[in-house]
Structure formats: C-alpha cells, structure tokens
Amino acid sequence: MDRFLSNTVSRIDAKGRVSVPAHFRSVVQKRGYSELYALRCLDLPAMDVGGLDLLDRYEQRIALEDPFLQTADDMSFFCHGDGTFLKLDQDGRITMTDFIREHTGISNEVAFVGRGNFFQIWEPGRLAAYGAQARARLLQLRQGTKPGERSE
C-alpha cells in the first residue's frame, strides 16, 4: 500500500515528540521521503503533511501566476511562510513545535488522518467535530438535500 489511509490518535511524549503511525512511516519509506513538508491548512485547524512532492505541487501552481500580481505573492506566503520541514527521528517520531500547536490547538495528543497522497495532523477533538460535519454534508448530498433542508 502506498497511500496514507485511516486515522489514529497518539500521545505526545514529555519531550514534545509523537510517533508517526507505522503504516504512515511505511508509506514515507516506500516513497523515499527523507524529510516531510508540513503546511498549515488554509481553512482548517490542521496541518497537511507529505514529501517534497507536496511542496512541488504548490510551487508549480505559483509558477503559473503573474509574479507581479498579489495572488502569486499570497500563494508564496501560504506555501513557504505557513510551511515547515519535519524530520522523522530514528524511532519514527516528529516534534510537535509551537508552529504546529498554535495552528492546530494540539496539546497532549495528535490525530493522524490519511488523505491519500498526504496526511493531516489534527487535535483529536477538532478532528471529531470536523468528521461529523463532513459526514453530515455527504449524507445531505446522498439524500439530495441542501444544508438546512430535511429529507422526507
């Protein structure tokens, strides 16, 4: 398997480190990532985490913009200023920095969520709330109703 799938919650140790789930570490190894790129989600209290291919994808998109327009500057700020590199130690742990904690609200536990080609880091309570909202939106789509409407 070469996709980030499923979710799990892990405790942060006394030194501020958390073990990345074994399955996720396996995907990281299969993809040959020597370091991880983490980016603050634009609209959620989570971090998107992947290899340099994730950063490359954003930089390729920026390159399509006129460098003299605000959009290119905003996009660069987003992917460079709101991003950081994470190193996996020999035991498969990453450090939960203030940069990550401030955006996510993480304190003692971390939720890891597979998103296919990347994974996310969440505060577990916020993930649970978001998951419930996402399922409700999908259920409304399945039932053919709009938000706030009731199906009969």
Tab-separated table of C-alpha atoms in Angstrom:
chain	number	residue	atom	x	y	z
A	1	MET	CA	0.000	0.000	0.000
A	2	ASP	CA	1.413	3.369	-0.976
A	3	ARG	CA	-1.365	5.677	0.213
A	4	PHE	CA	-1.940	7.348	3.553
A	5	LEU	CA	-5.161	5.745	4.830
A	6	SER	CA	-7.102	5.553	8.093
A	7	ASN	CA	-6.628	7.573	11.258
A	8	THR	CA	-5.187	7.110	14.711
A	9	VAL	CA	-4.514	9.113	17.856
A	10	SER	CA	-1.107	9.116	19.557
A	11	ARG	CA	0.142	10.693	22.777
A	12	ILE	CA	2.888	13.303	22.793
A	13	ASP	CA	5.847	12.386	24.992
A	14	ALA	CA	7.480	14.606	27.631
A	15	LYS	CA	9.951	15.952	25.047
A	16	GLY	CA	7.160	17.063	22.696
A	17	ARG	CA	7.554	14.179	20.236
A	18	VAL	CA	4.905	11.903	18.793
A	19	SER	CA	5.259	8.636	16.912
A	20	VAL	CA	4.030	8.738	13.347
A	21	PRO	CA	1.803	5.672	12.775
A	22	ALA	CA	3.716	2.654	11.445
A	23	HIS	CA	1.618	2.480	8.279
A	24	PHE	CA	2.344	6.133	7.523
A	25	ARG	CA	6.068	5.579	8.135
A	26	SER	CA	5.919	2.658	5.695
A	27	VAL	CA	4.429	4.905	3.006
A	28	VAL	CA	7.071	7.576	3.735
A	29	GLN	CA	9.795	4.955	3.302
A	30	LYS	CA	8.282	3.487	0.102
A	31	ARG	CA	8.097	6.957	-1.399
A	32	GLY	CA	11.693	7.705	-0.439
A	33	TYR	CA	10.934	10.837	1.571
A	34	SER	CA	13.994	11.919	3.540
A	35	GLU	CA	12.048	14.716	5.205
A	36	LEU	CA	8.443	15.770	5.486
A	37	TYR	CA	6.897	19.050	4.413
A	38	ALA	CA	4.072	20.318	6.618
A	39	LEU	CA	1.735	23.146	5.668
A	40	ARG	CA	-0.929	24.881	7.721
A	41	CYS	CA	-4.327	24.162	6.161
A	42	LEU	CA	-5.842	27.291	4.769
A	43	ASP	CA	-9.359	26.702	6.093
A	44	LEU	CA	-8.968	24.079	8.841
A	45	PRO	CA	-7.071	23.804	12.152
A	46	ALA	CA	-4.870	21.043	10.734
A	47	MET	CA	-1.503	20.515	9.058
A	48	ASP	CA	-1.137	18.863	5.645
A	49	VAL	CA	1.976	16.665	5.662
A	50	GLY	CA	3.730	14.971	2.763
A	51	GLY	CA	7.010	14.786	0.934
A	52	LEU	CA	8.675	17.379	-1.227
A	53	ASP	CA	6.185	16.452	-3.965
A	54	LEU	CA	3.531	18.258	-1.925
A	55	LEU	CA	5.656	21.432	-1.857
A	56	ASP	CA	6.492	20.970	-5.560
A	57	ARG	CA	2.787	20.850	-6.393
A	58	TYR	CA	2.230	24.238	-4.743
A	59	GLU	CA	5.324	25.783	-6.303
A	60	GLN	CA	4.283	24.594	-9.780
A	61	ARG	CA	0.937	26.295	-9.275
A	62	ILE	CA	2.611	29.520	-8.137
A	63	ALA	CA	4.789	29.474	-11.270
A	64	LEU	CA	1.619	29.739	-13.392
A	65	GLU	CA	0.732	33.070	-11.777
A	66	ASP	CA	1.928	36.507	-12.847
A	67	PRO	CA	4.744	37.262	-10.358
A	68	PHE	CA	3.686	40.913	-10.251
A	69	LEU	CA	0.182	40.157	-9.026
A	70	GLN	CA	-0.878	39.777	-5.406
A	71	THR	CA	-2.094	36.214	-5.998
A	72	ALA	CA	1.433	34.915	-6.601
A	73	ASP	CA	2.682	36.700	-3.502
A	74	ASP	CA	-0.175	35.367	-1.381
A	75	MET	CA	0.361	31.829	-2.652
A	76	SER	CA	4.092	32.019	-1.911
A	77	PHE	CA	3.378	33.316	1.579
A	78	PHE	CA	0.962	30.436	2.106
A	79	CYS	CA	3.180	27.562	0.957
A	80	HIS	CA	6.507	28.960	2.191
A	81	GLY	CA	5.593	31.121	5.184
A	82	ASP	CA	2.945	28.720	6.503
A	83	GLY	CA	5.059	25.642	5.826
A	84	THR	CA	7.867	23.881	7.645
A	85	PHE	CA	10.013	20.780	7.328
A	86	LEU	CA	9.671	17.923	9.801
A	87	LYS	CA	12.330	15.310	10.460
A	88	LEU	CA	11.499	11.767	11.474
A	89	ASP	CA	13.929	10.589	14.141
A	90	GLN	CA	15.328	7.031	14.194
A	91	ASP	CA	12.267	5.890	16.168
A	92	GLY	CA	9.745	7.387	13.722
A	93	ARG	CA	8.820	10.411	15.830
A	94	ILE	CA	8.298	14.045	14.884
A	95	THR	CA	8.362	17.054	17.186
A	96	MET	CA	5.165	18.990	17.787
A	97	THR	CA	6.545	22.507	17.508
A	98	ASP	CA	4.836	25.705	18.645
A	99	PHE	CA	4.268	26.445	14.935
A	100	ILE	CA	2.109	23.304	14.667
A	101	ARG	CA	0.474	23.586	18.083
A	102	GLU	CA	-0.629	27.206	17.583
A	103	HIS	CA	-2.441	26.415	14.352
A	104	THR	CA	-3.987	23.097	15.371
A	105	GLY	CA	-4.669	23.511	19.087
A	106	ILE	CA	-2.756	20.292	19.795
A	107	SER	CA	-1.726	19.835	23.424
A	108	ASN	CA	-1.259	16.214	24.620
A	109	GLU	CA	-2.478	14.048	21.750
A	110	VAL	CA	-2.228	14.098	17.972
A	111	ALA	CA	-4.684	12.645	15.463
A	112	PHE	CA	-3.106	11.435	12.219
A	113	VAL	CA	-5.508	11.236	9.266
A	114	GLY	CA	-4.712	9.678	5.909
A	115	ARG	CA	-5.679	11.750	2.878
A	116	GLY	CA	-4.329	9.547	0.085
A	117	ASN	CA	-1.171	11.263	-1.174
A	118	PHE	CA	-0.603	13.147	2.080
A	119	PHE	CA	-1.768	13.004	5.689
A	120	GLN	CA	-3.027	15.518	8.188
A	121	ILE	CA	-2.224	16.282	11.811
A	122	TRP	CA	-5.174	17.383	13.994
A	123	GLU	CA	-6.124	17.965	17.596
A	124	PRO	CA	-8.355	14.906	18.221
A	125	GLY	CA	-11.447	16.817	19.414
A	126	ARG	CA	-11.343	19.168	16.442
A	127	LEU	CA	-10.948	16.200	14.096
A	128	ALA	CA	-14.002	14.501	15.622
A	129	ALA	CA	-16.078	17.655	15.118
A	130	TYR	CA	-14.860	18.095	11.544
A	131	GLY	CA	-15.508	14.408	10.768
A	132	ALA	CA	-19.100	14.716	11.988
A	133	GLN	CA	-19.625	17.822	9.837
A	134	ALA	CA	-18.085	16.168	6.766
A	135	ARG	CA	-20.274	13.077	7.176
A	136	ALA	CA	-23.367	15.276	7.580
A	137	ARG	CA	-22.533	17.172	4.366
A	138	LEU	CA	-22.027	13.908	2.482
A	139	LEU	CA	-25.265	12.493	3.837
A	140	GLN	CA	-27.107	15.582	2.606
A	141	LEU	CA	-25.585	15.089	-0.848
A	142	ARG	CA	-26.575	11.438	-0.852
A	143	GLN	CA	-30.122	12.300	0.155
A	144	GLY	CA	-30.306	15.115	-2.378
A	145	THR	CA	-30.978	17.773	0.228
A	146	LYS	CA	-29.374	21.138	0.767
A	147	PRO	CA	-27.860	22.203	4.094
A	148	GLY	CA	-30.680	23.015	6.483
A	149	GLU	CA	-33.332	21.136	4.475
A	150	ARG	CA	-34.919	17.922	5.715
A	151	SER	CA	-35.387	14.883	3.542
A	152	GLU	CA	-38.851	13.328	3.556
